[in-house]
Coordinates of C-alpha atoms and ligand atoms in Angstrom, one line a residue:
Chain A
M1 CA -6.2 -6.3 -34.4
N2 CA -7.8 -9.7 -35.3
N3 CA -7.1 -10.8 -31.7
T4 CA -8.8 -7.7 -30.3
L5 CA -11.8 -8.3 -32.5
A6 CA -12.0 -12.0 -31.6
I7 CA -12.0 -11.1 -27.9
A8 CA -14.4 -8.3 -28.3
R9 CA -16.8 -10.7 -30.2
K10 CA -16.4 -13.2 -27.4
E11 CA -17.2 -10.7 -24.7
L12 CA -20.2 -9.3 -26.5
R13 CA -21.5 -12.8 -27.1
S14 CA -21.0 -13.7 -23.5
Y15 CA -23.2 -10.8 -22.4
F16 CA -26.0 -12.0 -24.5
A17 CA -25.5 -15.7 -23.9
S18 CA -26.9 -15.3 -20.4
P19 CA -29.9 -13.1 -19.6
M20 CA -27.4 -10.5 -18.2
G21 CA -27.1 -8.5 -21.4
F22 CA -30.9 -8.4 -21.9
V23 CA -31.6 -7.6 -18.3
I24 CA -29.1 -4.7 -18.3
T25 CA -30.3 -3.4 -21.7
G26 CA -34.0 -3.7 -20.5
L27 CA -33.3 -2.0 -17.2
F28 CA -31.5 0.8 -18.9
A29 CA -34.3 1.3 -21.4
L30 CA -36.9 1.2 -18.7
L31 CA -35.2 3.9 -16.5
F32 CA -34.5 6.0 -19.6
G33 CA -38.1 5.7 -20.6
W34 CA -39.3 6.8 -17.2
F35 CA -37.1 9.9 -17.4
F36 CA -38.2 10.5 -20.9
Y37 CA -41.8 10.4 -19.9
A38 CA -41.2 12.7 -17.0
Y39 CA -39.3 15.2 -19.1
L40 CA -41.8 15.1 -21.9
S41 CA -44.8 15.8 -19.8
Y42 CA -42.9 18.5 -18.0
F43 CA -41.8 20.0 -21.3
V44 CA -45.3 19.9 -22.7
R45 CA -46.7 21.8 -19.6
S46 CA -43.9 24.4 -19.5
S47 CA -44.0 25.0 -23.2
E48 CA -47.7 25.9 -23.0
Q49 CA -46.9 28.4 -20.3
M50 CA -43.9 29.7 -22.3
M51 CA -46.0 30.2 -25.4
M52 CA -48.6 32.1 -23.4
G53 CA -45.7 34.3 -22.2
G54 CA -44.6 34.8 -25.8
G55 CA -41.4 32.7 -25.7
T56 CA -40.4 29.8 -28.0
P57 CA -39.8 26.5 -26.3
N58 CA -36.8 24.6 -27.6
V59 CA -36.9 20.8 -27.4
N60 CA -33.1 20.6 -27.5
Q61 CA -32.5 23.0 -24.8
H62 CA -35.4 22.4 -22.5
M63 CA -35.8 18.7 -22.8
I64 CA -33.1 16.6 -24.4
A65 CA -30.2 18.3 -22.5
G66 CA -31.8 17.4 -19.2
L67 CA -32.8 14.0 -20.3
L68 CA -29.3 13.1 -21.4
Q69 CA -27.9 14.4 -18.1
N70 CA -30.2 12.0 -16.3
A71 CA -29.2 9.2 -18.6
A72 CA -25.6 9.8 -17.4
V73 CA -26.7 9.1 -13.9
I74 CA -28.5 5.9 -14.9
I75 CA -25.3 4.8 -16.6
L76 CA -23.5 5.3 -13.4
F77 CA -25.7 2.7 -11.7
V78 CA -25.8 0.2 -14.6
M79 CA -22.2 0.2 -15.8
P80 CA -20.7 -1.7 -12.9
M81 CA -23.0 -4.6 -13.9
I82 CA -21.4 -4.6 -17.3
T83 CA -17.8 -4.4 -16.3
M84 CA -17.7 -6.4 -13.0
R85 CA -17.2 -9.8 -14.6
T86 CA -14.8 -8.9 -17.4
Y87 CA -11.6 -9.9 -15.6
S88 CA -12.8 -11.3 -12.3
E89 CA -14.7 -14.1 -13.9
E90 CA -11.8 -15.1 -16.1
K91 CA -9.6 -15.2 -13.0
R92 CA -12.0 -17.2 -11.0
S93 CA -12.7 -19.8 -13.7
G94 CA -9.1 -20.0 -14.8
T95 CA -9.9 -19.0 -18.4
I96 CA -7.4 -16.2 -17.9
E97 CA -4.8 -19.0 -18.2
L98 CA -6.0 -19.5 -21.8
L99 CA -5.8 -15.9 -22.7
L100 CA -2.4 -15.3 -21.1
T101 CA -0.8 -18.3 -22.7
S102 CA -2.1 -17.5 -26.2
P103 CA -0.1 -15.5 -28.7
V104 CA -2.0 -12.3 -27.8
S105 CA -0.6 -9.2 -26.0
D106 CA -2.1 -7.8 -22.8
V107 CA -3.1 -4.7 -24.7
E108 CA -5.0 -6.7 -27.3
I109 CA -6.9 -8.5 -24.5
I110 CA -7.7 -5.3 -22.7
L111 CA -8.8 -3.5 -25.8
G112 CA -10.9 -6.6 -26.7
K113 CA -12.7 -6.4 -23.4
F114 CA -13.0 -2.7 -23.7
F115 CA -14.6 -2.8 -27.1
G116 CA -16.8 -5.7 -26.1
A117 CA -18.3 -3.7 -23.2
M118 CA -18.5 -0.7 -25.5
G119 CA -20.5 -2.8 -27.9
L120 CA -23.1 -3.7 -25.3
Y121 CA -23.2 -0.1 -24.1
A122 CA -23.7 1.2 -27.6
A123 CA -26.5 -1.3 -28.0
M124 CA -28.1 0.1 -24.9
L125 CA -27.8 3.6 -26.2
G126 CA -29.2 2.4 -29.5
V127 CA -32.4 1.3 -27.8
T128 CA -32.9 4.8 -26.2
L129 CA -32.6 6.3 -29.7
L130 CA -36.1 4.9 -30.2
Y131 CA -37.5 7.3 -27.6
V132 CA -35.6 10.2 -29.1
A133 CA -37.0 9.2 -32.5
I134 CA -40.5 9.9 -31.1
L135 CA -39.4 13.5 -30.6
F136 CA -38.4 13.7 -34.2
F137 CA -41.7 12.3 -35.1
L138 CA -43.7 14.7 -33.0
G139 CA -41.7 17.9 -33.3
N140 CA -38.6 19.0 -35.2
P141 CA -35.6 19.1 -32.9
E142 CA -32.2 19.7 -34.3
W143 CA -30.3 16.5 -34.8
K144 CA -26.7 17.9 -34.3
P145 CA -27.0 18.6 -30.6
V146 CA -28.6 15.2 -30.1
A147 CA -25.7 13.6 -31.9
A148 CA -23.2 15.6 -29.8
G149 CA -25.1 14.4 -26.7
Y150 CA -24.8 10.8 -27.7
L151 CA -21.2 11.2 -28.5
G152 CA -20.7 12.6 -25.0
L153 CA -22.6 9.6 -23.5
L154 CA -20.5 7.2 -25.4
L155 CA -17.2 8.8 -24.2
M156 CA -18.4 9.2 -20.7
G157 CA -19.4 5.5 -20.7
G158 CA -16.0 4.7 -22.1
C159 CA -14.4 6.3 -19.0
F160 CA -16.6 4.3 -16.7
I161 CA -15.8 1.1 -18.6
S162 CA -12.0 1.7 -18.3
V163 CA -12.4 2.2 -14.5
G164 CA -14.6 -0.9 -14.3
L165 CA -12.0 -3.0 -16.2
L166 CA -9.3 -1.8 -13.8
V167 CA -11.3 -2.6 -10.7
S168 CA -12.3 -6.0 -12.2
S169 CA -8.7 -6.8 -12.9
L170 CA -7.9 -6.4 -9.2
T171 CA -10.2 -9.1 -7.8
K172 CA -11.4 -12.7 -8.5
N173 CA -14.8 -11.9 -7.0
Q174 CA -17.2 -10.2 -9.4
I175 CA -19.5 -9.1 -6.7
V176 CA -16.6 -7.3 -4.9
A177 CA -15.7 -5.9 -8.3
G178 CA -19.2 -4.6 -9.0
I179 CA -19.6 -3.0 -5.6
S180 CA -16.1 -1.4 -5.7
T181 CA -16.7 -0.1 -9.2
F182 CA -20.0 1.5 -8.1
A183 CA -18.2 3.1 -5.1
V184 CA -15.6 4.6 -7.4
F185 CA -18.2 5.9 -9.8
L186 CA -20.2 7.4 -7.0
F187 CA -17.1 9.1 -5.8
L188 CA -16.3 10.5 -9.3
W189 CA -19.9 11.8 -9.4
V190 CA -20.3 13.4 -5.9
I191 CA -16.9 15.0 -6.2
N192 CA -18.8 17.9 -7.9
W193 CA -20.7 18.6 -4.7
I194 CA -17.5 18.6 -2.7
G195 CA -16.1 21.1 -5.2
E196 CA -19.0 23.5 -4.8
S197 CA -18.3 24.0 -1.1
A198 CA -14.6 24.4 -1.8
G199 CA -12.9 27.7 -2.8
P200 CA -12.7 28.9 -6.4
T201 CA -9.4 27.1 -7.2
G202 CA -10.7 24.0 -5.5
R203 CA -13.8 24.1 -7.5
Q204 CA -11.8 24.4 -10.7
I205 CA -9.7 21.4 -10.0
V206 CA -12.6 19.3 -8.9
S207 CA -14.7 20.2 -11.9
Y208 CA -11.8 19.3 -14.1
I209 CA -11.5 15.9 -12.5
S210 CA -15.2 15.1 -12.4
I211 CA -16.3 12.9 -15.2
T212 CA -19.9 14.1 -15.2
E213 CA -18.9 17.8 -15.3
H214 CA -17.3 17.3 -18.7
F215 CA -20.5 15.9 -19.9
D216 CA -22.6 19.1 -19.4
D217 CA -21.4 20.7 -22.6
F218 CA -22.0 17.6 -24.7
A219 CA -25.6 17.4 -23.2
R220 CA -26.1 21.0 -24.4
G221 CA -25.0 19.9 -27.8
V222 CA -21.6 21.5 -27.8
I223 CA -18.5 19.4 -28.8
D224 CA -15.5 21.1 -27.1
T225 CA -12.0 19.6 -27.9
K226 CA -11.1 20.2 -24.2
H227 CA -13.7 17.7 -23.1
L228 CA -12.9 15.3 -26.0
V229 CA -9.2 15.3 -24.9
Y230 CA -10.2 14.8 -21.3
Y231 CA -12.4 11.8 -22.0
L232 CA -9.9 10.2 -24.4
S233 CA -7.0 10.7 -22.0
F234 CA -9.1 9.4 -19.1
I235 CA -9.9 6.2 -21.1
T236 CA -6.3 5.7 -22.1
F237 CA -5.1 6.2 -18.6
G238 CA -7.7 3.7 -17.2
L239 CA -6.7 1.1 -19.8
F240 CA -3.0 1.7 -19.1
L241 CA -3.5 1.1 -15.4
T242 CA -5.5 -2.1 -16.2
A243 CA -2.5 -3.3 -18.2
K244 CA -0.2 -2.5 -15.3
S245 CA -2.5 -4.4 -12.9
V246 CA -2.7 -7.5 -15.2
D247 CA 1.1 -7.5 -15.6
S248 CA 1.8 -7.1 -11.8
E249 CA -0.7 -9.9 -11.1
R250 CA 1.4 -12.1 -13.4
W251 CA 4.5 -11.4 -11.4
R252 CA 2.9 -12.2 -8.2
G253 CA 1.6 -15.4 -9.7
Chain B
M1 CA 13.1 -28.4 -28.4
I2 CA 12.5 -27.5 -24.8
E3 CA 15.3 -26.4 -22.5
V4 CA 14.9 -25.4 -18.9
Q5 CA 17.8 -24.0 -17.1
H6 CA 18.0 -23.4 -13.4
L7 CA 14.3 -22.5 -13.2
T8 CA 13.3 -21.1 -9.8
K9 CA 9.9 -19.7 -8.8
R10 CA 9.2 -18.2 -5.4
Y11 CA 5.8 -17.2 -4.1
G12 CA 6.7 -14.9 -1.3
R13 CA 8.6 -17.2 1.0
V14 CA 7.5 -20.4 -0.5
T15 CA 9.9 -21.8 -3.1
A16 CA 7.6 -23.8 -5.4
V17 CA 10.3 -24.6 -8.0
D18 CA 13.9 -24.7 -7.0
D19 CA 16.7 -24.8 -9.6
V20 CA 15.0 -27.1 -12.1
S21 CA 16.9 -28.0 -15.3
F22 CA 16.0 -30.5 -18.0
R23 CA 15.8 -30.8 -21.8
V24 CA 13.2 -32.4 -24.0
E25 CA 14.3 -33.4 -27.5
R26 CA 12.2 -32.9 -30.6
G27 CA 9.5 -35.5 -30.9
E28 CA 9.9 -36.9 -27.4
I29 CA 7.3 -37.4 -24.7
L30 CA 8.5 -36.4 -21.3
G31 CA 6.7 -37.4 -18.2
F32 CA 6.6 -35.0 -15.3
L33 CA 6.1 -36.9 -12.1
G34 CA 5.8 -35.7 -8.6
P35 CA 3.5 -35.7 -5.5
N36 CA 0.9 -33.0 -4.9
G37 CA 2.5 -29.6 -4.5
A38 CA 5.8 -30.7 -6.1
G39 CA 5.8 -27.8 -8.5
K40 CA 4.7 -29.5 -11.7
T41 CA 1.9 -27.0 -12.5
T42 CA 4.1 -24.1 -11.6
T43 CA 6.9 -25.3 -13.9
M44 CA 4.4 -25.7 -16.7
R45 CA 2.9 -22.3 -16.2
I46 CA 6.3 -20.8 -16.5
L47 CA 7.1 -22.8 -19.7
T48 CA 3.8 -21.6 -21.3
G49 CA 4.5 -17.9 -20.4
Y50 CA 1.6 -17.7 -18.0
M51 CA 4.0 -16.3 -15.4
P52 CA 7.6 -15.4 -15.3
A53 CA 10.2 -17.3 -13.3
S54 CA 12.0 -15.8 -10.4
D55 CA 15.2 -17.1 -11.8
G56 CA 16.5 -19.2 -14.6
R57 CA 15.5 -19.5 -18.3
A58 CA 13.1 -21.5 -20.3
M59 CA 13.5 -21.9 -24.1
V60 CA 10.8 -23.4 -26.2
A61 CA 11.4 -24.2 -29.9
G62 CA 14.6 -22.1 -29.6
L63 CA 12.8 -19.1 -28.3
D64 CA 13.1 -17.6 -24.8
I65 CA 9.6 -17.6 -23.4
F66 CA 10.3 -14.4 -21.5
D67 CA 12.0 -12.4 -24.3
K68 CA 9.9 -13.5 -27.2
P69 CA 6.6 -14.5 -25.5
I70 CA 4.3 -14.0 -28.5
E71 CA 6.4 -16.0 -31.0
A72 CA 7.0 -18.8 -28.4
K73 CA 3.3 -19.0 -27.4
R74 CA 2.4 -19.5 -31.1
R75 CA 4.3 -22.8 -30.9
I76 CA 2.9 -24.1 -27.6
G77 CA -0.4 -25.8 -27.0
Y78 CA -1.3 -25.9 -23.3
L79 CA -3.8 -27.9 -21.4
P80 CA -4.0 -26.3 -17.9
E81 CA -4.9 -28.4 -14.8
A82 CA -8.4 -27.1 -15.0
P83 CA -9.6 -26.9 -18.6
P84 CA -10.1 -23.2 -19.3
L85 CA -13.6 -23.3 -20.8
Y86 CA -16.1 -20.6 -21.2
P87 CA -19.3 -22.0 -19.7
D88 CA -21.7 -20.1 -22.0
M89 CA -20.1 -21.0 -25.2
T90 CA -20.9 -24.2 -27.1
V91 CA -18.0 -26.6 -27.8
R92 CA -17.7 -25.5 -31.4
E93 CA -17.9 -21.8 -30.6
Y94 CA -15.2 -22.3 -27.9
V95 CA -12.8 -24.2 -30.1
D96 CA -13.4 -21.6 -32.9
F97 CA -12.6 -18.8 -30.5
V98 CA -9.4 -20.4 -29.4
A99 CA -8.5 -21.0 -33.1
R100 CA -8.9 -17.3 -33.6
I101 CA -6.7 -16.1 -30.8
K102 CA -4.1 -18.8 -31.5
G103 CA -3.8 -17.3 -35.0
V104 CA -5.2 -20.1 -37.1
P105 CA -5.7 -18.6 -40.6
S106 CA -9.4 -17.9 -41.2
K107 CA -9.4 -20.0 -44.4
E108 CA -8.3 -23.1 -42.5
R109 CA -10.2 -22.5 -39.3
K110 CA -13.4 -24.4 -39.9
D111 CA -11.5 -27.5 -41.1
R112 CA -9.1 -27.3 -38.2
V113 CA -12.0 -27.0 -35.7
D114 CA -13.7 -30.0 -37.2
T115 CA -10.6 -32.1 -37.4
V116 CA -9.5 -31.4 -33.8
M117 CA -13.0 -32.1 -32.4
K118 CA -13.1 -35.4 -34.2
R119 CA -9.6 -36.3 -33.0
T120 CA -10.4 -35.6 -29.4
H121 CA -13.8 -37.3 -29.6
V122 CA -15.9 -34.3 -28.8
A123 CA -17.6 -33.9 -32.2
D124 CA -20.8 -35.4 -30.8
M125 CA -21.0 -32.6 -28.2
A126 CA -20.2 -29.8 -30.7
D127 CA -23.4 -27.8 -30.0
R128 CA -23.5 -28.5 -26.3
H129 CA -22.7 -25.6 -23.9
C130 CA -19.4 -26.1 -22.1
A131 CA -21.0 -25.7 -18.8
K132 CA -23.2 -28.7 -19.4
L133 CA -20.3 -31.1 -20.2
S134 CA -19.2 -33.9 -17.9
K135 CA -15.8 -33.7 -16.4
G136 CA -14.3 -36.1 -18.9
Y137 CA -15.7 -34.2 -21.9
K138 CA -14.4 -30.9 -20.4
Q139 CA -11.0 -32.5 -20.3
R140 CA -11.2 -33.5 -23.9
V141 CA -12.4 -30.1 -25.1
G142 CA -9.4 -28.8 -23.2
L143 CA -7.2 -31.1 -25.2
A144 CA -8.9 -30.0 -28.4
Q145 CA -8.1 -26.4 -27.5
A146 CA -4.4 -27.3 -27.0
L147 CA -4.2 -29.0 -30.4
I148 CA -6.1 -26.4 -32.4
H149 CA -3.1 -24.6 -33.9
N150 CA -1.1 -27.7 -34.4
P151 CA 1.7 -26.5 -32.1
D152 CA 5.3 -27.9 -32.1
V153 CA 5.2 -28.2 -28.3
L154 CA 2.4 -29.6 -26.2
I155 CA 2.3 -29.0 -22.5
L156 CA -0.4 -31.1 -20.8
D157 CA -1.1 -30.8 -17.1
E158 CA -2.7 -34.1 -16.0
P159 CA -4.4 -34.8 -19.4
T160 CA -6.1 -38.0 -18.3
A161 CA -7.5 -36.7 -15.0
G162 CA -11.2 -37.4 -14.7
L163 CA -11.4 -39.6 -17.7
D164 CA -13.0 -43.1 -17.7
P165 CA -10.7 -46.1 -18.4
K166 CA -11.6 -46.3 -22.1
Q167 CA -11.0 -42.6 -22.6
I168 CA -7.7 -42.8 -20.7
I169 CA -6.5 -45.5 -23.2
E170 CA -7.8 -43.4 -26.1
T171 CA -6.1 -40.3 -24.8
R172 CA -2.8 -42.0 -24.2
D173 CA -3.0 -43.4 -27.7
L174 CA -3.8 -39.9 -29.0
I175 CA -0.8 -38.5 -27.1
R176 CA 1.5 -41.2 -28.4
S177 CA 0.4 -40.6 -31.9
L178 CA 1.1 -36.9 -31.5
A179 CA 4.7 -37.6 -30.6
G180 CA 7.2 -37.4 -33.4
D181 CA 5.6 -34.3 -34.9
H182 CA 5.1 -32.7 -31.5
T183 CA 7.3 -32.5 -28.5
I184 CA 5.2 -33.3 -25.4
I185 CA 5.5 -32.7 -21.7
L186 CA 2.8 -34.3 -19.6
S187 CA 2.4 -34.3 -15.9
T188 CA 0.6 -37.0 -14.0
H189 CA 0.2 -38.8 -10.8
I190 CA -0.6 -42.1 -12.5
L191 CA 2.6 -44.0 -12.7
P192 CA 1.7 -46.7 -15.2
E193 CA 0.8 -43.9 -17.5
V194 CA 4.3 -42.7 -17.5
S195 CA 5.8 -46.1 -18.3
Q196 CA 3.2 -46.5 -21.1
T197 CA 3.4 -43.2 -22.7
C198 CA 6.7 -41.5 -21.9
Q199 CA 10.2 -42.0 -23.2
R200 CA 11.7 -40.1 -20.3
V201 CA 10.7 -39.2 -16.9
V202 CA 11.5 -36.2 -14.7
I203 CA 10.6 -36.9 -11.1
I204 CA 10.3 -33.8 -9.0
N205 CA 9.7 -33.4 -5.3
Q206 CA 9.4 -30.2 -3.3
G207 CA 10.4 -28.2 -6.3
R208 CA 13.6 -30.1 -7.0
V209 CA 14.4 -32.6 -9.7
V210 CA 15.2 -35.9 -8.0
A211 CA 15.6 -38.1 -11.0
V212 CA 15.7 -37.9 -14.8
D213 CA 15.8 -41.1 -16.8
T214 CA 13.8 -43.5 -19.0
P215 CA 11.2 -45.4 -17.0
E216 CA 13.0 -48.7 -17.5
N217 CA 16.3 -47.3 -16.3
L218 CA 14.8 -45.7 -13.3
I219 CA 13.3 -49.1 -12.3
A220 CA 16.5 -50.9 -13.1
R221 CA 18.8 -48.4 -11.4
L222 CA 17.0 -48.7 -8.1
K223 CA 17.2 -52.4 -8.1
G224 CA 20.5 -53.9 -6.9
A225 CA 19.5 -57.3 -8.1
E226 CA 16.9 -59.2 -10.2
T227 CA 14.3 -61.2 -8.5
M228 CA 12.4 -64.2 -9.9
F229 CA 9.3 -65.6 -8.4
V230 CA 8.9 -69.3 -8.8
Q231 CA 6.1 -71.6 -7.7
V232 CA 7.0 -75.2 -7.3
D233 CA 5.1 -78.3 -6.5
A234 CA 8.0 -80.3 -5.0
G235 CA 5.8 -83.0 -3.4
G236 CA 7.1 -82.2 0.0
A237 CA 10.8 -82.2 -0.9
D238 CA 13.1 -79.4 0.4
V239 CA 13.4 -76.9 -2.4
L240 CA 15.5 -74.2 -0.8
P241 CA 19.0 -75.8 -0.9
V242 CA 18.4 -77.1 -4.4
L243 CA 17.6 -73.7 -5.9
G244 CA 20.1 -72.0 -3.7
A245 CA 22.9 -74.1 -5.4
I246 CA 22.2 -72.7 -8.8
P247 CA 25.1 -70.5 -9.9
G248 CA 24.3 -66.8 -9.8
V249 CA 21.7 -67.1 -7.1
L250 CA 22.3 -64.6 -4.3
G251 CA 19.5 -65.5 -2.0
I252 CA 16.2 -67.2 -1.8
V253 CA 13.2 -66.7 0.4
A254 CA 10.1 -68.9 0.7
S255 CA 7.3 -66.4 0.3
D256 CA 4.2 -68.5 0.6
Q257 CA 3.5 -72.1 1.2
R258 CA 0.3 -73.9 0.5
G259 CA 0.5 -77.6 1.2
V260 CA 3.0 -79.1 -1.2
V261 CA 3.1 -76.0 -3.4
G262 CA 5.7 -73.4 -2.4
G263 CA 6.4 -69.9 -3.7
F264 CA 10.0 -68.7 -3.7
E265 CA 11.6 -65.4 -4.4
V266 CA 15.0 -66.0 -6.0
E267 CA 17.4 -63.1 -6.1
S268 CA 20.2 -63.2 -8.6
E269 CA 23.0 -60.9 -9.8
R270 CA 22.0 -58.2 -12.2
G271 CA 22.6 -59.1 -15.8
T272 CA 22.5 -62.8 -15.3
D273 CA 19.4 -64.5 -16.5
I274 CA 18.8 -67.6 -14.4
R275 CA 15.4 -68.5 -15.7
R276 CA 16.6 -71.3 -17.9
Q277 CA 18.7 -72.8 -15.1
L278 CA 15.8 -72.5 -12.6
A279 CA 13.4 -74.2 -14.9
R280 CA 15.7 -77.0 -15.9
T281 CA 16.7 -77.7 -12.3
I282 CA 13.1 -78.0 -11.2
V283 CA 11.9 -80.1 -14.1
D284 CA 15.0 -82.4 -13.8
R285 CA 13.9 -83.2 -10.3
G286 CA 10.5 -84.2 -11.5
W287 CA 8.9 -81.3 -9.6
G288 CA 6.0 -79.3 -11.1
L289 CA 7.0 -75.8 -12.3
L290 CA 3.7 -73.9 -11.8
E291 CA 4.9 -70.3 -12.2
L292 CA 8.1 -68.5 -13.1
R293 CA 8.2 -64.7 -13.6
P294 CA 10.5 -61.8 -13.0
M295 CA 9.4 -59.5 -10.2
R296 CA 9.8 -56.0 -11.3
M297 CA 9.8 -53.1 -9.0
S298 CA 7.1 -50.9 -10.2
L299 CA 7.5 -47.3 -10.9
E300 CA 5.3 -46.6 -8.0
E301 CA 8.0 -47.9 -5.6
V302 CA 10.6 -46.0 -7.5
F303 CA 8.5 -42.9 -7.2
L304 CA 7.8 -43.4 -3.5
Q305 CA 11.4 -44.0 -2.8
V306 CA 12.8 -41.2 -4.7
T307 CA 10.3 -38.7 -3.4
T308 CA 10.7 -39.8 0.2
E309 CA 14.4 -39.7 -0.2
E310 CA 15.9 -37.6 2.5
R311 CA 18.8 -36.1 0.6
P312 CA 17.2 -34.6 -2.5
D313 CA 20.5 -32.7 -3.2
E314 CA 22.0 -35.8 -4.7
P315 CA 19.6 -36.3 -7.6
T316 CA 22.0 -38.1 -9.9
N317 CA 22.4 -41.3 -8.1
P318 CA 19.7 -42.0 -5.6
A319 CA 20.2 -45.8 -5.9
E320 CA 23.0 -45.8 -3.4
T321 CA 20.9 -44.6 -0.6
I322 CA 17.9 -46.7 -1.4
T323 CA 17.1 -50.3 -0.5
P324 CA 14.8 -51.6 -3.1
A325 CA 11.5 -53.1 -2.0
M326 CA 10.5 -56.1 -3.9
V327 CA 6.9 -55.7 -4.6
E328 CA 4.8 -56.5 -7.6
P329 CA 3.6 -53.8 -10.0
V330 CA 0.1 -52.6 -9.2
P331 CA -1.2 -51.4 -12.5
G332 CA -3.8 -48.7 -12.7
V333 CA -3.6 -47.6 -9.1
D334 CA -3.9 -43.9 -8.7
S335 CA -1.6 -41.6 -6.9
H336 CA -0.5 -41.7 -3.3
E337 CA -2.2 -38.7 -1.9
Ligands
ATP1 N1 -0.5 -18.8 -6.6 C1 0.2 -19.4 -5.6 N2 0.6 -18.7 -4.5 C2 1.3 -19.2 -3.6 N3 1.8 -20.5 -3.6 C3 1.5 -21.2 -4.6 C4 0.7 -20.7 -5.7 N4 0.5 -21.7 -6.6 C5 1.2 -22.8 -6.1 N5 1.8 -22.5 -4.9 C6 2.6 -23.4 -4.1 O1 3.6 -23.9 -4.9 C7 3.9 -25.3 -4.7 C8 3.8 -26.0 -6.0 O2 2.5 -26.0 -6.5 P1 2.1 -26.7 -7.9 O3 0.7 -26.3 -8.1 O4 3.1 -26.3 -8.9 O5 2.2 -28.2 -7.5 P2 1.8 -29.5 -8.4 O6 3.0 -30.3 -8.6 O7 1.2 -29.1 -9.7 O8 0.8 -30.3 -7.5 P3 -0.5 -31.1 -7.9 O9 0.0 -32.5 -8.2 O10 -1.3 -31.1 -6.7 O11 -1.2 -30.5 -9.1 C9 2.9 -25.7 -3.7 O12 3.5 -25.7 -2.4 C10 1.8 -24.7 -3.7 O13 1.2 -24.5 -2.4
MG2 MG1 -0.6 -29.4 -10.5

């Protein structure tokens, strides 16, 4: 436990020791802000029309849900930058030799790296909460669906991080790790579209596999155990494969 | 304290370490000697639990490194060939981080970090980023890292590589002062380092142990005879027959002649000290005795001979197949690469 914490702290510190952490956080905030602005102006226009037609516009349904879904796409692009160096850099610089000869288990190392990346990711999401706060200031959206949405983002990001760790553990080269991670994410994302052209059973299977598909309910403010279980098992499985990869690397030498 | 039995490591078809066995007693410093690619780093990596062996066992502090890795690693301090530093941490942050993962109790941590940084002479760089350290300082921070949890066993892969001469001496002194409380294995190419710091030497070549002994014995064993160098001012008289007549002298060679002053290499039976006899004979004749010293074969020669030995499958007595070369020690000379 202490070891995991020490490693997570070290990871988190290393993100912010270089401009990396700030650049990623800034980039994410910028993109999120752009979508926020686009959705807000769209929402303002459409709610005027809606009110003329006698309907009641709902910020949660008509704005936040869409915004969070777009945030998911930004994460897809930004996350490889967070995870690419986790293992690759340790392998390249030889610091992995320190970790693997310390009285620390592989699982503790992996969890440390996982929570370190989660820490940075949570900080990034934290920054976007400032935008959402504007909505609370201007109108009165319900907070529960927003919280559900952020929980979903956190879990979905966790899945991406576990995949990123796995890919990073496979190579010494962080650029290769970054690009491969991005390719895998992209695959997990576009798999929806492939599913849509497939038959009904095919579509069901694909939508079950797809990471982003499971996020839709969260974005709408619904916490379904089905999706919770999916995300948590996905993360566990990703970390498990990372552990296997680290162990087999050790045998190969 | 450390016991290695029939250790073998294969990388695909390359056998990096081949049936290596040796022991290190508590408090001892063992030198690990071998040319590039001999398998020193590989052996150390197995001993520290970085990678498993293909075959054989390694016990550290009574614990099998493979069966009980966590407990064993708690007792090992390891300085890898390349100091494993995080470039964006300061020296203090780095040593503190290592203290955490090596399980130094949080109450003692700050003290330990300070003590170790002082001991390895890096305290003046405590707030410098590791990336900005010179090679020698990186090496010392690596040493600090290995000592932080006060381990029973220290495994140091070329601890003095990249240090300046003053630092080399300080590091050797540090290592010597650690012996007793700690059991130490260090690898090196620098031969005088071994004779100065180590009680015992394991010479390995192409993954096999070719010799295990004290540095003195290794040198002595490879010599069939003792050789003295004498420089005599005989005023033109013929020195060879006179010295050759001294009992115990096996042979004598004139090695350099400058006018009336001649240098001679006098070979004698092992175990008989002919220095007094030599001196008396020369002085009695009224000649000038300008120099008299034993010619030791240096560990460098031993090393070269043992590692170029063609039959490494007879590690126990290489002396029989080796003709000793009589060359003076060359202190401080680096490896033969
Ligand atoms: N990861 C690896 N994969 C394949 N072969 C390796 C690997 N590491 C080392 N070797 C090989 O194993 C042998 C022993 O290497 P090792 O690094 O243990 O030598 P060494 O004695 O430490 O040499 P040096 O004095 O140069 O440090 C060499 O032939 C080397 O090429
Ligand atoms: Mg080496």
